[in-house]
Amino acid sequence: MELAICSQQQFSRVLGDAIIDALQQEGTVCLASGDTPQRAYQYVAAEYQRRRFPLRATLVGLDEWVGLGQQDEGSCQYAMHHDLYQHLALRPGQLQQFDATHTGEALEHECHRINQLLAERPLRLTLLGIGQNGHLGLNEPGSAFNSLAHISNLSETTIRVAQKYFPTATRLHQGITLGIGNILASEHIIIAASGAHKRNIVQRLLFTPPNENFPATSLKQHANTILLLDDAVFNVESIL
Ligand code: PGA
């Protein structure tokens, strides 16, 4: 895992430029929702409006809260559409996302559908945030490093922290997510963290060997991962 540190001012632009580069190339790109990349997406959308760069990539959604869809404010898909996708001229089928409004077998089928898609069109770039409990997407602590897309039971921490995305208190219990195995098959991975509230979890990530109780440590086994931090997360005095 390679470490890249930039100022808080540069962070969204550095991330945004990496996304623009990936969107212009053939291959599959997976972009996480969340507060961390939000300004980068707004920057990508503004750059697209300004210079209409070509969109050759296929996009795949990382995860969603079970029971919620794109119309639900606070959902992953709502945020991605609001900040990025609605501003891009995407072709039909260019964006593939879990339909988390299904139940039972139909929901299981969504995992199968996305696994099939990734088998046919492997991930070129995956952009991730890191949860306060070390989760990746909705792969909670305990997720197998070889897991494929699946339905996960959410941890207490995830349910509590995720309330920040919603206008009113929202009952969450499960997620549907790419598995760590899908993520590790990505050619490039960027895991990004910004802000002083991410210092502790990033410090733990840096000093913890790979183990399934800490999903983000799986990325230490990946040959081409960049951990992108801003200087509120990482400075020598805060981290050592
Ligand atoms: P955040 O979420 O970007 O909103 O901090 C990160 C995550 O939970 O993976």
mmCIF file of N, CA, C and O in Angstrom, residues 28 124 130:
data_model
loop_
_atom_site.group_PDB
_atom_site.id
_atom_site.type_symbol
_atom_site.label_atom_id
_atom_site.label_comp_id
_atom_site.label_asym_id
_atom_site.label_seq_id
_atom_site.Cartn_x
_atom_site.Cartn_y
_atom_site.Cartn_z
ATOM 1 N N THR A 28 -13.754 -1.021 -16.092
ATOM 2 C CA THR A 28 -14.828 -0.818 -15.114
ATOM 3 C C THR A 28 -14.297 -0.023 -13.925
ATOM 4 O O THR A 28 -13.198 -0.289 -13.432
ATOM 5 N N ARG A 124 -11.104 -1.899 -13.146
ATOM 6 C CA ARG A 124 -9.820 -1.245 -13.433
ATOM 7 C C ARG A 124 -9.425 -0.355 -12.249
ATOM 8 O O ARG A 124 -8.296 -0.349 -11.799
ATOM 9 N N ILE A 130 -12.967 4.799 4.076
ATOM 10 C CA ILE A 130 -12.789 3.838 5.187
ATOM 11 C C ILE A 130 -13.771 4.203 6.297
ATOM 12 O O ILE A 130 -13.878 5.376 6.673
#
